[in-house]
Short mmCIF file of C-alpha atoms and ligand atoms in Angstrom, two decimals:
data_model
loop_
_atom_site.label_atom_id
_atom_site.label_comp_id
_atom_site.label_asym_id
_atom_site.label_seq_id
_atom_site.Cartn_x
_atom_site.Cartn_y
_atom_site.Cartn_z
CA SER A 7 -59.32 -33.10 -101.72
CA VAL A 8 -63.07 -32.73 -101.23
CA THR A 9 -62.52 -30.91 -97.94
CA SER A 10 -60.16 -28.33 -99.32
CA ASP A 11 -62.49 -27.81 -102.31
CA ARG A 12 -65.35 -27.12 -99.93
CA ARG A 13 -63.16 -24.80 -97.91
CA SER A 14 -62.06 -22.77 -100.90
CA THR A 15 -65.62 -22.63 -102.26
CA PHE A 16 -66.66 -21.28 -98.87
CA LEU A 17 -63.90 -18.68 -98.81
CA GLY A 18 -64.93 -17.51 -102.28
CA THR A 19 -68.71 -17.59 -101.90
CA GLY A 20 -69.56 -17.56 -98.20
CA ILE A 21 -71.55 -20.79 -98.64
CA TYR A 22 -70.56 -24.19 -97.23
CA ARG A 23 -72.64 -27.24 -98.12
CA PHE A 24 -72.48 -30.27 -95.86
CA GLU A 25 -72.24 -33.54 -97.68
CA GLY A 26 -75.29 -35.77 -97.68
CA SER A 27 -77.40 -33.31 -95.73
CA ASN A 28 -79.81 -30.46 -96.32
CA THR A 29 -77.67 -28.16 -94.24
CA VAL A 30 -75.81 -25.09 -95.45
CA PHE A 31 -73.53 -22.78 -93.47
CA ILE A 32 -73.56 -19.14 -94.54
CA ASP A 33 -71.16 -16.30 -93.88
CA PRO A 34 -73.39 -13.31 -94.73
CA VAL A 35 -70.39 -10.99 -95.03
CA ARG A 36 -68.80 -13.10 -97.78
CA VAL A 37 -72.15 -13.52 -99.54
CA LEU A 38 -72.83 -9.77 -99.44
CA ASN A 39 -69.32 -8.93 -100.59
CA ARG A 40 -69.99 -10.53 -103.95
CA SER A 41 -72.21 -7.50 -104.65
CA TYR A 42 -69.28 -5.10 -104.39
CA THR A 43 -66.22 -4.30 -106.46
CA ARG A 44 -64.58 -1.30 -104.77
CA PHE A 45 -65.91 -1.67 -101.24
CA ARG A 46 -66.51 -4.54 -98.84
CA VAL A 47 -68.75 -5.02 -95.85
CA SER A 48 -66.89 -4.55 -92.57
CA PRO A 49 -67.08 -7.99 -90.88
CA SER A 50 -66.77 -6.56 -87.38
CA ALA A 51 -69.58 -4.08 -88.04
CA TYR A 52 -71.79 -6.90 -89.30
CA TYR A 53 -70.94 -9.33 -86.55
CA SER A 54 -70.49 -7.03 -83.57
CA ARG A 55 -73.06 -8.97 -81.60
CA PHE A 56 -71.66 -12.49 -81.29
CA PHE A 57 -67.97 -11.86 -81.52
CA GLN A 58 -66.85 -10.50 -78.22
CA SER A 59 -65.85 -6.88 -78.70
CA LYS A 60 -62.60 -5.86 -77.08
CA SER A 61 -64.08 -2.53 -76.05
CA PRO A 62 -65.21 -2.38 -72.42
CA THR A 63 -68.62 -1.01 -73.43
CA GLY A 64 -69.50 -4.15 -75.41
CA ASP A 65 -73.04 -4.87 -76.45
CA SER A 66 -75.54 -5.00 -73.64
CA ARG A 67 -77.86 -7.19 -75.69
CA VAL A 68 -75.55 -10.20 -75.67
CA PRO A 69 -77.65 -12.53 -73.55
CA ASN A 70 -75.89 -12.93 -70.28
CA ASN A 71 -76.24 -15.93 -68.06
CA SER A 72 -78.37 -14.37 -65.39
CA ARG A 73 -81.00 -13.34 -67.94
CA LYS A 74 -80.96 -16.82 -69.40
CA ARG A 75 -81.49 -18.36 -66.02
CA LYS A 76 -84.48 -16.13 -65.38
CA ARG A 77 -86.04 -17.17 -68.67
CA LYS A 78 -85.63 -20.83 -67.82
CA GLU A 79 -87.26 -20.41 -64.45
CA LYS A 80 -90.26 -18.68 -65.92
CA LYS A 81 -91.00 -21.60 -68.22
CA THR A 82 -92.54 -23.88 -65.65
CA HIS A 83 -96.17 -22.79 -66.17
CA THR A 84 -98.51 -25.13 -68.05
CA LEU A 85 -98.87 -24.42 -71.75
CA ASN A 86 -102.14 -23.11 -73.15
CA LEU A 87 -103.57 -24.63 -76.34
CA ARG A 88 -101.71 -22.34 -78.69
CA GLU A 89 -98.45 -22.89 -76.87
CA GLN A 90 -99.03 -26.63 -77.03
CA ALA A 91 -99.45 -26.41 -80.80
CA ALA A 92 -96.23 -24.39 -81.05
CA ASP A 93 -94.45 -26.93 -78.89
CA GLU A 94 -95.68 -29.75 -81.12
CA ARG A 95 -94.23 -27.97 -84.16
CA HIS A 96 -90.99 -27.53 -82.28
CA GLN A 97 -90.78 -31.19 -81.25
CA LYS A 98 -91.21 -32.19 -84.90
CA VAL A 99 -88.23 -30.16 -86.14
CA LYS A 100 -85.97 -30.70 -83.16
CA ALA A 101 -84.33 -33.84 -84.52
CA LEU A 102 -83.70 -32.16 -87.86
CA LEU A 103 -82.10 -29.14 -86.21
CA LEU A 104 -79.94 -31.25 -83.91
CA GLU A 105 -78.76 -33.29 -86.86
CA ALA A 106 -77.91 -30.12 -88.80
CA HIS A 107 -76.02 -28.72 -85.84
CA GLY A 108 -74.22 -32.06 -85.51
CA SER A 109 -73.03 -31.93 -89.15
CA PHE A 110 -71.82 -28.40 -88.55
CA LEU A 111 -69.89 -29.34 -85.41
CA GLY A 112 -68.39 -32.27 -87.33
CA ALA A 113 -66.93 -30.01 -90.04
CA ARG A 114 -63.58 -29.24 -88.44
CA ASP A 115 -62.29 -27.34 -91.46
CA LEU A 116 -65.21 -24.97 -91.17
CA LEU A 117 -65.03 -24.59 -87.39
CA ALA A 118 -61.39 -23.66 -87.74
CA LEU A 119 -62.49 -20.73 -89.90
CA MET A 120 -65.16 -19.44 -87.51
CA GLU A 121 -62.93 -17.09 -85.57
CA THR A 122 -61.77 -15.47 -88.81
CA LEU A 123 -65.32 -14.47 -89.78
CA SER A 124 -65.24 -11.27 -87.80
CA GLY A 125 -62.28 -10.14 -89.88
CA GLY A 126 -60.28 -8.55 -87.11
CA ASP A 127 -60.94 -4.98 -88.26
CA GLU A 128 -62.04 -3.22 -85.10
CA PHE A 129 -65.29 -1.42 -86.00
CA SER A 130 -65.12 1.63 -83.81
CA GLY A 131 -67.88 3.75 -85.26
CA LYS A 132 -70.78 1.80 -83.90
CA GLU A 133 -71.94 3.96 -81.06
CA TRP A 134 -71.36 7.11 -83.04
CA LEU A 135 -73.28 5.59 -85.91
CA GLN A 136 -76.27 4.82 -83.75
CA ASN A 137 -76.51 8.45 -82.74
CA VAL A 138 -76.13 10.15 -86.09
CA GLU A 139 -77.68 7.60 -88.42
CA GLN A 140 -80.41 8.96 -90.67
CA SER A 141 -83.93 7.95 -89.86
CA PHE A 142 -85.32 7.31 -93.33
CA VAL A 143 -88.70 6.59 -91.80
CA GLU A 144 -88.84 10.13 -90.38
CA HIS A 145 -87.41 11.85 -93.48
CA GLY A 146 -89.82 9.94 -95.70
CA SER A 147 -92.86 11.10 -93.80
CA VAL A 148 -92.35 14.89 -93.88
CA TRP A 149 -93.81 17.20 -96.53
CA GLN A 150 -90.35 17.79 -98.02
CA ALA A 151 -89.88 14.07 -98.74
CA PRO A 152 -90.51 14.42 -102.50
CA LEU A 153 -87.73 17.02 -102.64
CA TYR A 154 -84.97 14.87 -101.18
CA GLU A 155 -82.48 13.75 -103.81
CA ILE A 156 -79.74 11.16 -103.97
CA THR A 157 -76.62 11.72 -106.06
CA LEU A 158 -74.96 8.69 -107.62
CA ASN A 159 -71.30 9.40 -108.34
CA TYR A 160 -70.24 7.13 -111.16
CA ASN A 161 -66.68 6.63 -112.21
CA GLN A 162 -66.20 7.45 -115.85
CA ASP A 163 -65.20 3.88 -116.67
CA ASP A 164 -68.38 2.42 -115.16
CA LYS A 165 -70.38 0.71 -117.85
CA PRO A 166 -73.52 -1.34 -117.60
CA THR A 167 -72.68 -5.05 -118.00
CA HIS A 168 -75.76 -5.51 -120.16
CA ASP A 169 -78.27 -3.01 -121.46
CA GLY A 170 -81.09 -5.57 -121.54
CA GLY A 171 -82.21 -4.21 -124.91
CA SER A 172 -83.23 -0.94 -123.30
CA PRO A 173 -82.23 2.31 -124.95
CA CYS A 174 -78.57 3.03 -124.31
CA VAL A 175 -78.03 4.44 -120.85
CA ASN A 176 -75.76 7.41 -120.91
CA TYR A 177 -73.34 7.37 -117.99
CA SER A 178 -72.51 10.88 -117.10
CA GLU A 179 -70.45 11.15 -113.95
CA GLN A 180 -73.32 12.10 -111.69
CA ARG A 181 -76.95 11.25 -111.56
CA VAL A 182 -79.34 13.09 -109.26
CA LEU A 183 -82.64 11.37 -108.53
CA PRO A 184 -85.54 11.74 -106.11
CA VAL A 185 -84.79 9.33 -103.24
CA PHE A 186 -88.31 8.63 -101.98
CA SER A 187 -91.02 6.77 -103.88
CA ASN A 188 -88.73 6.42 -106.89
CA LEU A 189 -86.95 3.42 -108.34
CA VAL A 190 -83.22 4.19 -108.10
CA VAL A 191 -81.12 1.70 -110.05
CA ASN A 192 -77.40 1.16 -110.46
CA GLU A 193 -77.14 -0.85 -113.70
CA ALA A 194 -73.36 -0.63 -113.70
CA GLY A 195 -71.16 -3.66 -113.13
CA SER A 196 -69.46 -1.93 -110.21
CA ASP A 197 -70.69 -0.38 -106.98
CA VAL A 198 -71.22 3.39 -106.79
CA GLU A 199 -70.92 5.83 -103.97
CA ALA A 200 -74.02 7.93 -103.44
CA GLU A 201 -74.68 11.07 -101.42
CA LEU A 202 -77.82 11.83 -99.50
CA LEU A 203 -78.38 14.35 -96.70
CA ASN A 204 -74.63 14.70 -96.04
CA ASN A 205 -74.13 10.98 -95.70
CA LYS A 206 -72.52 8.51 -98.08
CA TYR A 207 -74.13 5.24 -99.15
CA ILE A 208 -72.67 2.39 -101.15
CA ILE A 209 -74.97 1.10 -103.89
CA PRO A 210 -74.06 -2.44 -105.05
CA LYS A 211 -73.59 -3.28 -108.71
CA GLU A 212 -76.72 -4.16 -110.72
CA SER A 213 -79.19 -3.37 -107.96
CA GLY A 214 -82.02 -0.99 -107.22
CA PHE A 215 -84.10 0.33 -104.36
CA PHE A 216 -87.52 1.90 -103.95
CA MET A 217 -87.89 3.67 -100.61
CA SER A 218 -91.45 4.30 -99.53
CA ASP A 219 -94.13 3.48 -97.03
CA LEU A 220 -96.44 0.55 -97.78
CA GLY A 221 -99.00 3.18 -98.85
CA GLN A 222 -96.92 3.96 -101.98
CA ILE A 223 -95.78 0.46 -102.88
CA HIS A 224 -98.18 0.36 -105.87
CA ASN A 225 -95.83 2.77 -107.63
CA LEU A 226 -93.29 -0.05 -107.88
CA ILE A 227 -95.70 -2.46 -109.61
CA PRO A 228 -94.24 -3.41 -113.03
CA ALA A 229 -96.27 -2.18 -116.00
CA VAL A 230 -96.29 -5.62 -117.67
CA SER A 231 -96.10 -8.96 -115.89
CA ASP A 232 -93.19 -10.07 -118.13
CA CYS A 233 -91.20 -7.53 -116.13
CA GLY A 234 -92.47 -8.94 -112.84
CA PHE A 235 -90.40 -10.78 -110.28
CA ASN A 236 -90.00 -14.56 -110.03
CA LEU A 237 -88.21 -14.65 -106.67
CA ILE A 238 -89.71 -12.60 -103.84
CA VAL A 239 -88.33 -12.57 -100.28
CA ILE A 240 -90.43 -10.86 -97.60
CA ASP A 241 -89.50 -10.06 -94.01
CA PRO A 242 -92.47 -8.10 -92.63
CA PRO A 243 -92.32 -5.96 -89.50
CA TRP A 244 -94.56 -8.37 -87.58
CA GLU A 245 -96.19 -6.95 -84.51
CA ASN A 246 -94.37 -8.09 -81.43
CA SER A 247 -94.90 -7.56 -77.78
CA SER A 248 -91.20 -6.93 -77.15
CA ALA A 249 -90.52 -3.27 -76.41
CA TYR A 250 -86.99 -3.65 -77.70
CA GLN A 251 -88.27 -4.73 -81.10
CA LYS A 252 -90.64 -1.77 -81.21
CA MET A 253 -87.78 0.61 -80.67
CA LYS A 254 -85.90 -0.61 -83.73
CA TYR A 255 -88.50 -0.12 -86.46
CA PRO A 256 -92.22 0.52 -86.82
CA THR A 257 -94.33 -2.64 -87.00
CA LEU A 258 -97.42 -3.33 -89.11
CA PRO A 259 -100.71 -4.92 -88.04
CA ASN A 260 -101.38 -8.14 -89.96
CA ARG A 261 -104.38 -6.72 -91.78
CA TYR A 262 -102.12 -4.27 -93.67
CA LEU A 263 -100.10 -7.18 -95.00
CA LEU A 264 -103.31 -8.73 -96.35
CA SER A 265 -103.61 -5.69 -98.61
CA LEU A 266 -100.05 -5.88 -99.95
CA PRO A 267 -100.57 -6.32 -103.72
CA LEU A 268 -98.16 -9.26 -103.99
CA LYS A 269 -99.79 -10.83 -107.04
CA GLN A 270 -99.10 -7.72 -109.08
CA PHE A 271 -95.36 -8.11 -108.59
CA VAL A 272 -95.34 -11.71 -109.79
CA HIS A 273 -93.73 -12.55 -113.13
CA ALA A 274 -95.94 -13.94 -115.91
CA LYS A 275 -94.34 -17.35 -115.32
CA GLY A 276 -95.01 -17.32 -111.58
CA ALA A 277 -92.80 -16.70 -108.56
CA LEU A 278 -91.26 -18.42 -105.59
CA VAL A 279 -92.24 -16.52 -102.46
CA ALA A 280 -90.17 -16.81 -99.26
CA LEU A 281 -91.66 -15.32 -96.10
CA TRP A 282 -89.81 -14.94 -92.78
CA VAL A 283 -92.00 -15.67 -89.77
CA THR A 284 -91.45 -15.71 -86.04
CA ASN A 285 -92.15 -18.78 -83.91
CA ARG A 286 -95.46 -17.44 -82.63
CA GLU A 287 -98.20 -19.96 -83.30
CA LYS A 288 -100.81 -17.26 -83.88
CA LEU A 289 -98.68 -15.85 -86.68
CA ARG A 290 -98.09 -19.23 -88.33
CA VAL A 291 -101.83 -19.86 -88.39
CA PHE A 292 -102.49 -16.37 -89.81
CA VAL A 293 -100.00 -16.94 -92.63
CA GLU A 294 -101.23 -20.41 -93.54
CA LYS A 295 -104.97 -19.70 -93.21
CA GLU A 296 -105.23 -16.06 -94.27
CA LEU A 297 -102.15 -14.37 -95.70
CA PHE A 298 -100.93 -16.96 -98.24
CA PRO A 299 -104.49 -17.58 -99.51
CA ALA A 300 -105.07 -13.80 -99.81
CA TRP A 301 -101.84 -13.44 -101.79
CA GLY A 302 -102.57 -16.46 -103.97
CA VAL A 303 -99.50 -18.28 -102.63
CA LYS A 304 -99.49 -22.08 -102.31
CA TYR A 305 -97.46 -23.27 -99.36
CA GLU A 306 -94.59 -25.62 -100.31
CA ALA A 307 -92.05 -26.01 -97.54
CA THR A 308 -90.53 -24.63 -94.36
CA LEU A 309 -86.82 -23.88 -94.17
CA TYR A 310 -84.97 -23.10 -90.94
CA TRP A 311 -82.32 -20.58 -89.95
CA LEU A 312 -80.33 -21.99 -87.04
CA LYS A 313 -78.31 -19.37 -85.14
CA VAL A 314 -74.90 -20.18 -83.72
CA LYS A 315 -72.26 -18.25 -81.82
CA ALA A 316 -68.68 -17.82 -82.96
CA ASP A 317 -67.69 -20.92 -80.98
CA GLY A 318 -70.25 -23.01 -82.88
CA SER A 319 -72.73 -23.46 -80.02
CA LEU A 320 -76.40 -22.51 -80.43
CA ILE A 321 -77.22 -18.94 -79.34
CA SER A 322 -79.76 -20.29 -76.85
CA GLU A 323 -80.99 -23.68 -75.74
CA LEU A 324 -83.11 -25.40 -78.34
CA ASP A 325 -85.92 -25.93 -75.83
CA LEU A 326 -86.11 -22.37 -74.52
CA PHE A 327 -89.75 -21.63 -75.25
CA HIS A 328 -89.76 -17.89 -75.92
CA HIS A 329 -86.25 -17.65 -77.25
CA ARG A 330 -85.66 -20.37 -79.81
CA PRO A 331 -82.26 -20.37 -81.53
CA TYR A 332 -83.97 -20.64 -84.94
CA GLU A 333 -86.41 -18.85 -87.22
CA CYS A 334 -88.54 -20.15 -90.08
CA LEU A 335 -88.70 -19.22 -93.74
CA LEU A 336 -91.97 -20.32 -95.32
CA ILE A 337 -91.76 -21.13 -99.02
CA GLY A 338 -94.67 -20.99 -101.44
CA TYR A 339 -95.39 -20.60 -105.11
CA CYS A 340 -97.54 -17.99 -106.75
CA ASP A 341 -98.90 -18.63 -110.25
CA GLY A 342 -98.38 -16.08 -112.98
CA ASP A 343 -100.64 -15.68 -116.03
CA ILE A 344 -102.82 -18.73 -116.64
CA ALA A 345 -101.15 -19.50 -119.96
CA TYR A 346 -97.88 -20.21 -118.19
CA SER A 347 -99.14 -21.93 -115.06
CA LYS A 348 -98.12 -25.38 -116.38
CA CYS A 349 -94.48 -24.36 -115.96
CA LEU A 350 -94.80 -24.73 -112.20
CA SER A 351 -95.37 -28.48 -112.35
CA ARG A 352 -92.04 -28.92 -114.13
CA LEU A 353 -90.13 -27.28 -111.31
CA ARG A 354 -87.73 -29.08 -109.09
CA PRO A 355 -89.56 -29.64 -105.84
CA VAL A 356 -88.23 -27.38 -103.13
CA LEU A 357 -85.90 -29.18 -100.77
CA HIS A 358 -87.98 -29.59 -97.67
CA ASP A 359 -86.45 -29.12 -94.25
CA GLN A 360 -83.38 -27.25 -95.42
CA VAL A 361 -81.38 -25.73 -92.58
CA PHE A 362 -79.25 -22.60 -92.95
CA ILE A 363 -76.72 -22.04 -90.19
CA SER A 364 -75.06 -18.68 -89.52
CA VAL A 365 -73.80 -16.36 -86.81
CA PRO A 366 -76.47 -13.62 -86.52
CA GLY A 367 -75.52 -10.10 -87.49
CA ASP A 368 -76.36 -7.10 -85.40
CA TYR A 369 -79.81 -5.41 -85.43
CA SER A 370 -81.46 -8.84 -86.02
CA ARG A 371 -80.47 -8.88 -89.68
CA LYS A 372 -81.57 -11.93 -91.62
CA PRO A 373 -78.87 -13.85 -93.49
CA PRO A 374 -78.92 -13.29 -97.28
CA VAL A 375 -80.39 -16.65 -98.30
CA GLY A 376 -82.09 -15.39 -101.47
CA GLU A 377 -79.55 -16.81 -103.88
CA LEU A 378 -79.86 -20.28 -102.34
CA LEU A 379 -83.44 -20.19 -103.63
CA TRP A 380 -82.54 -19.20 -107.20
CA GLU A 381 -82.70 -22.70 -108.59
CA TYR A 382 -86.24 -23.22 -107.31
CA ALA A 383 -87.71 -20.08 -108.88
CA PRO A 384 -89.93 -20.59 -111.94
CA GLY A 385 -89.37 -18.47 -115.06
CA PRO A 386 -86.29 -16.57 -116.18
CA LYS A 387 -82.78 -17.38 -114.94
CA PRO A 388 -81.08 -15.60 -113.31
CA PRO A 389 -84.35 -14.77 -111.59
CA ARG A 390 -85.71 -11.26 -111.28
CA CYS A 391 -85.46 -10.80 -107.50
CA LEU A 392 -87.45 -8.57 -105.15
CA GLU A 393 -86.98 -8.12 -101.42
CA LEU A 394 -89.88 -6.53 -99.54
CA PHE A 395 -89.25 -4.68 -96.25
CA ALA A 396 -85.53 -4.71 -97.01
CA ARG A 397 -82.89 -2.84 -95.04
CA GLU A 398 -80.03 -3.63 -97.41
CA MET A 399 -79.29 -4.03 -101.11
CA ILE A 400 -77.82 -6.98 -103.04
CA ALA A 401 -76.60 -7.28 -106.63
CA GLY A 402 -79.38 -8.56 -108.85
CA TRP A 403 -82.11 -7.50 -106.44
CA THR A 404 -84.65 -4.69 -106.13
CA SER A 405 -85.03 -3.71 -102.46
CA TRP A 406 -88.24 -2.11 -101.24
CA GLY A 407 -89.09 -0.81 -97.77
CA ASN A 408 -89.10 2.40 -95.78
CA GLU A 409 -85.34 2.12 -95.13
CA PRO A 410 -83.66 -0.02 -97.83
CA LEU A 411 -80.49 2.11 -97.56
CA ARG A 412 -80.17 1.45 -93.84
CA PHE A 413 -77.19 -0.92 -94.02
CA GLN A 414 -75.75 0.74 -97.13
CA ASP A 415 -74.33 3.57 -94.99
CA SER A 416 -70.66 3.87 -96.02
CA ARG A 417 -69.64 3.53 -92.38
CA TYR A 418 -70.53 -0.17 -92.55
CA PHE A 419 -68.00 -0.59 -95.36
CA LEU A 420 -64.27 -0.84 -95.84
CA ARG A 421 -62.52 0.28 -99.00
CA GLY A 422 -61.05 -2.28 -101.41
N1 SAM B 29 -84.96 -8.30 -93.54
C1 SAM B 29 -84.47 -7.11 -92.88
C2 SAM B 29 -83.05 -7.31 -92.42
O1 SAM B 29 -82.60 -8.46 -92.36
O2 SAM B 29 -82.39 -6.34 -92.13
C3 SAM B 29 -85.29 -6.75 -91.71
C4 SAM B 29 -86.63 -6.18 -92.05
S1 SAM B 29 -87.51 -5.63 -90.63
C5 SAM B 29 -88.18 -7.11 -90.00
C6 SAM B 29 -88.92 -4.83 -91.28
C7 SAM B 29 -88.71 -3.52 -92.00
O3 SAM B 29 -89.96 -3.03 -92.44
C8 SAM B 29 -88.07 -2.42 -91.17
O4 SAM B 29 -87.02 -1.85 -91.91
C9 SAM B 29 -89.21 -1.40 -91.00
O5 SAM B 29 -88.76 -0.05 -90.92
C10 SAM B 29 -89.98 -1.63 -92.28
N2 SAM B 29 -91.37 -1.12 -92.21
C11 SAM B 29 -92.17 -1.02 -91.13
N3 SAM B 29 -93.35 -0.46 -91.46
C12 SAM B 29 -93.30 -0.19 -92.79
C13 SAM B 29 -94.21 0.41 -93.70
N4 SAM B 29 -95.41 0.85 -93.31
N5 SAM B 29 -93.82 0.56 -94.99
C14 SAM B 29 -92.61 0.14 -95.39
N6 SAM B 29 -91.70 -0.45 -94.58
C15 SAM B 29 -92.04 -0.61 -93.29
#
């Protein structure tokens, strides 16, 4: 039946499409696992936040009711002009989000699978991991940074699935490469284990990373625009007043983002650009009025990520002003070389108002929605994909940021 087809598609891909609606449910763990052959992402490590841990320590960041109540009480002040504008935006999408959530709650087959998402493997290493995890940001900023090397340990039977016409790559068992400000690629059709500073990292099949500060990003610019990227996802470290956010990673003032040479990464036939933004009105105005124009990106659509708990309810009330249960992904197009710019008009228009639903992972990870955008990217298929400010790697993607190996630590993975 249709329902069991949808269910088995979901179990195989991690993506569940609701009939007659622009809503998609995503299980990030299943989506990510398609990048791996020998390893898989530990569901309980990914989801430790919204699936109640059996350990008494638990996660102190799970919003508890008393904190929620405080937030609600604070909301009674009158809104200033900017807040009013934000509220207007919110009122406009509310119906759409409620409808999406309604379709989700109506899909009983899917709801029945929710509890199984966390896998049942008890991820015990979390606290230990937090203490001993490498700080790539620190390592990358010392004078020895250029000396740090990563060792990729290939199996002898690993072969590239395609050599893309490039000179034959010779797969010796080990490859040792500088880890900072260097494009490290695994062209093989299987994941490889890598060693760096006494830790192990799992590098997905057909993927690459370039680890550097924004100051060195120009070293990743492709030499010819035919080798540029036609799908670019960006999740900048927006400045935020929350002290908790500041603790997790360094943030960047908006003016630095204006100087990001986005255009130079764009494929000759143009690119679809997807930018994660917070719900702050000031930021939305900055992106629409300054950042997109500076990058040469034409705004197309806004997509929404609606966050639910394991029981299917929203992670917070829809109307909670400073703690909305959704985030926005702004979609735009960037032209490539003039000769090709006509191609853009032949594109399928981006589905406006699409809603992605998922249970948030820990460390405010974004769900891997990149492949849902594939079909809208101009130029070559499968698209050449770039993620900027990435903390993880995905097959078919190049990940750039100052810690793209962050979630590749082997302790987030299970074998087989
Ligand atoms: N999309 C990611 C995820 O889901 O895990 C989250 C990205 S987070 C919002 C922003 C990232 O940008 C952090 O990893 C942070 O360390 C990195 N970052 C901050 N300042 C940077 C800089 N100057 N150069 C490069 N990366 C930077």
